[in-house]
Amino acid sequence: QVQLVESGGGSVQAGGSLRLACAVSGYVDSSHCMAWFRQAPGKEREGVATISGGGRSIYADSVKGRFTISRDNAKNTLYLQMNSLGPEDTAMYYCAAWAPRWYGCSREVSDVNYWGQGTQVTVSS
């Protein structure tokens, strides 16, 4: 059974930083795609950042240059470093994992096999 457990969310003022972590257990290995998604109230869940087993990462345009995704396969942990946070980043953040498709790792909700329970990030202006 796969479990993804997020931590590191909280409340921060605009311009601040947070680092999210996702502890992975079960059958998710280093070849799996891993990602962070977020969902704000009244909005659809969106892909924020994805990292492949080889370390290639892709980002939503809205977070490029501010967020950095990384993974430590030895510790079975996924991270998201978030800098220069703004109120528009307020959302529930979810860790996700899936086996890579023939086209690689995307930022599509439909590709995801496993979800964490989410961690709330609130940014005040």
mmCIF file of C-alpha atoms in Angstrom:
data_model
loop_
_atom_site.group_PDB
_atom_site.id
_atom_site.type_symbol
_atom_site.label_atom_id
_atom_site.label_comp_id
_atom_site.label_asym_id
_atom_site.label_seq_id
_atom_site.Cartn_x
_atom_site.Cartn_y
_atom_site.Cartn_z
ATOM 1 C CA GLN A 1 0.000 0.000 0.000
ATOM 2 C CA VAL A 2 1.347 3.392 -0.995
ATOM 3 C CA GLN A 3 1.229 6.278 1.457
ATOM 4 C CA LEU A 4 2.194 9.863 0.792
ATOM 5 C CA VAL A 5 2.296 12.122 3.849
ATOM 6 C CA GLU A 6 2.849 15.854 3.414
ATOM 7 C CA SER A 7 4.225 18.238 6.004
ATOM 8 C CA GLY A 8 5.568 21.774 6.182
ATOM 9 C CA GLY A 9 2.499 23.797 5.352
ATOM 10 C CA GLY A 10 1.441 26.786 7.396
ATOM 11 C CA SER A 11 0.744 30.496 7.372
ATOM 12 C CA VAL A 12 3.274 33.009 6.127
ATOM 13 C CA GLN A 13 3.339 36.632 5.062
ATOM 14 C CA ALA A 14 3.789 37.647 1.459
ATOM 15 C CA GLY A 15 7.410 37.450 0.429
ATOM 16 C CA GLY A 16 8.121 34.620 2.828
ATOM 17 C CA SER A 17 9.214 31.055 2.226
ATOM 18 C CA LEU A 18 8.064 27.567 3.116
ATOM 19 C CA ARG A 19 9.468 24.124 2.463
ATOM 20 C CA LEU A 20 7.046 21.274 1.972
ATOM 21 C CA ALA A 21 8.047 17.650 2.399
ATOM 22 C CA CYS A 22 6.313 14.437 1.359
ATOM 23 C CA ALA A 23 7.281 11.168 3.006
ATOM 24 C CA VAL A 24 6.699 8.206 0.719
ATOM 25 C CA SER A 25 6.127 4.620 1.760
ATOM 26 C CA GLY A 26 5.085 1.550 -0.166
ATOM 27 C CA TYR A 27 5.700 0.727 -3.799
ATOM 28 C CA VAL A 28 6.922 4.033 -5.175
ATOM 29 C CA ASP A 29 10.432 3.702 -6.478
ATOM 30 C CA SER A 30 12.975 6.042 -7.966
ATOM 31 C CA SER A 31 11.535 5.626 -11.466
ATOM 32 C CA HIS A 32 8.164 7.066 -10.521
ATOM 33 C CA CYS A 33 7.104 10.559 -11.472
ATOM 34 C CA MET A 34 6.475 12.693 -8.420
ATOM 35 C CA ALA A 35 4.801 16.049 -8.216
ATOM 36 C CA TRP A 36 3.156 18.761 -6.197
ATOM 37 C CA PHE A 37 -0.345 19.878 -7.055
ATOM 38 C CA ARG A 38 -2.425 22.564 -5.414
ATOM 39 C CA GLN A 39 -6.073 23.437 -5.165
ATOM 40 C CA ALA A 40 -7.490 26.751 -4.052
ATOM 41 C CA PRO A 41 -11.128 27.105 -2.948
ATOM 42 C CA GLY A 42 -13.431 27.154 -5.947
ATOM 43 C CA LYS A 43 -10.651 26.268 -8.373
ATOM 44 C CA GLU A 44 -9.517 23.100 -10.086
ATOM 45 C CA ARG A 45 -6.509 21.179 -8.876
ATOM 46 C CA GLU A 46 -3.436 22.223 -10.834
ATOM 47 C CA GLY A 47 0.032 20.834 -11.285
ATOM 48 C CA VAL A 48 2.669 23.034 -9.667
ATOM 49 C CA ALA A 49 5.871 21.084 -10.263
ATOM 50 C CA THR A 50 6.838 17.610 -11.409
ATOM 51 C CA ILE A 51 10.107 15.725 -11.188
ATOM 52 C CA SER A 52 11.033 12.572 -13.052
ATOM 53 C CA GLY A 53 13.058 9.674 -11.743
ATOM 54 C CA GLY A 54 16.043 11.107 -13.587
ATOM 55 C CA GLY A 55 15.640 14.470 -11.886
ATOM 56 C CA ARG A 56 14.139 16.418 -14.789
ATOM 57 C CA SER A 57 11.660 18.972 -13.492
ATOM 58 C CA ILE A 58 8.861 21.018 -15.020
ATOM 59 C CA TYR A 59 6.973 23.902 -13.445
ATOM 60 C CA ALA A 60 3.791 25.850 -13.871
ATOM 61 C CA ASP A 61 4.528 29.269 -15.345
ATOM 62 C CA SER A 62 3.117 30.921 -12.237
ATOM 63 C CA VAL A 63 5.822 29.437 -9.979
ATOM 64 C CA LYS A 64 8.879 29.366 -12.246
ATOM 65 C CA GLY A 65 11.840 31.017 -10.594
ATOM 66 C CA ARG A 66 10.189 30.908 -7.160
ATOM 67 C CA PHE A 67 9.567 27.216 -6.439
ATOM 68 C CA THR A 68 12.021 24.335 -6.604
ATOM 69 C CA ILE A 69 11.048 20.667 -6.559
ATOM 70 C CA SER A 70 13.543 18.022 -5.481
ATOM 71 C CA ARG A 71 13.562 14.410 -4.383
ATOM 72 C CA ASP A 72 15.798 12.332 -2.148
ATOM 73 C CA ASN A 73 15.302 8.749 -3.274
ATOM 74 C CA ALA A 74 17.460 7.400 -0.457
ATOM 75 C CA LYS A 75 15.120 9.019 2.083
ATOM 76 C CA ASN A 76 11.959 8.401 0.030
ATOM 77 C CA THR A 77 11.092 12.057 0.350
ATOM 78 C CA LEU A 78 9.866 14.715 -2.067
ATOM 79 C CA TYR A 79 10.368 18.420 -1.369
ATOM 80 C CA LEU A 80 9.019 21.733 -2.589
ATOM 81 C CA GLN A 81 10.949 24.864 -1.687
ATOM 82 C CA MET A 82 8.671 27.868 -2.087
ATOM 83 C CA ASN A 83 10.141 31.373 -2.068
ATOM 84 C CA SER A 84 8.660 34.823 -2.672
ATOM 85 C CA LEU A 85 5.224 33.559 -1.747
ATOM 86 C CA GLY A 86 2.196 35.641 -2.578
ATOM 87 C CA PRO A 87 -1.506 35.457 -1.658
ATOM 88 C CA GLU A 88 -2.123 33.760 -5.013
ATOM 89 C CA ASP A 89 -0.157 30.757 -3.728
ATOM 90 C CA THR A 90 -2.705 30.116 -0.979
ATOM 91 C CA ALA A 91 -4.061 26.605 -1.495
ATOM 92 C CA MET A 92 -4.051 23.039 -0.278
ATOM 93 C CA TYR A 93 -0.893 21.405 -1.591
ATOM 94 C CA TYR A 94 -0.890 17.735 -2.496
ATOM 95 C CA CYS A 95 1.936 15.306 -3.088
ATOM 96 C CA ALA A 96 1.412 12.875 -5.956
ATOM 97 C CA ALA A 97 3.145 9.912 -7.550
ATOM 98 C CA TRP A 98 2.648 7.707 -10.588
ATOM 99 C CA ALA A 99 4.446 5.366 -12.906
ATOM 100 C CA PRO A 100 5.857 7.254 -15.908
ATOM 101 C CA ARG A 101 3.848 7.180 -19.136
ATOM 102 C CA TRP A 102 5.345 6.691 -22.585
ATOM 103 C CA TYR A 103 5.553 10.490 -22.870
ATOM 104 C CA GLY A 104 7.328 10.875 -19.544
ATOM 105 C CA CYS A 105 6.157 12.874 -16.535
ATOM 106 C CA SER A 106 3.536 15.573 -16.931
ATOM 107 C CA ARG A 107 1.576 17.951 -14.700
ATOM 108 C CA GLU A 108 -1.767 16.319 -15.449
ATOM 109 C CA VAL A 109 -4.134 15.277 -12.661
ATOM 110 C CA SER A 110 -5.331 12.398 -14.820
ATOM 111 C CA ASP A 111 -1.885 10.755 -14.771
ATOM 112 C CA VAL A 112 -1.701 10.450 -10.986
ATOM 113 C CA ASN A 113 -2.023 7.058 -9.269
ATOM 114 C CA TYR A 114 -1.354 8.091 -5.675
ATOM 115 C CA TRP A 115 -2.275 11.197 -3.675
ATOM 116 C CA GLY A 116 -1.349 12.498 -0.256
ATOM 117 C CA GLN A 117 -3.924 14.035 2.075
ATOM 118 C CA GLY A 118 -2.682 17.580 1.527
ATOM 119 C CA THR A 119 -1.112 20.354 3.567
ATOM 120 C CA GLN A 120 -2.523 23.871 3.747
ATOM 121 C CA VAL A 121 -0.464 26.881 2.705
ATOM 122 C CA THR A 122 -1.871 30.302 3.519
ATOM 123 C CA VAL A 123 -0.129 33.493 2.441
ATOM 124 C CA SER A 124 -1.317 36.814 3.823
ATOM 125 C CA SER A 125 -0.658 40.171 2.207
#
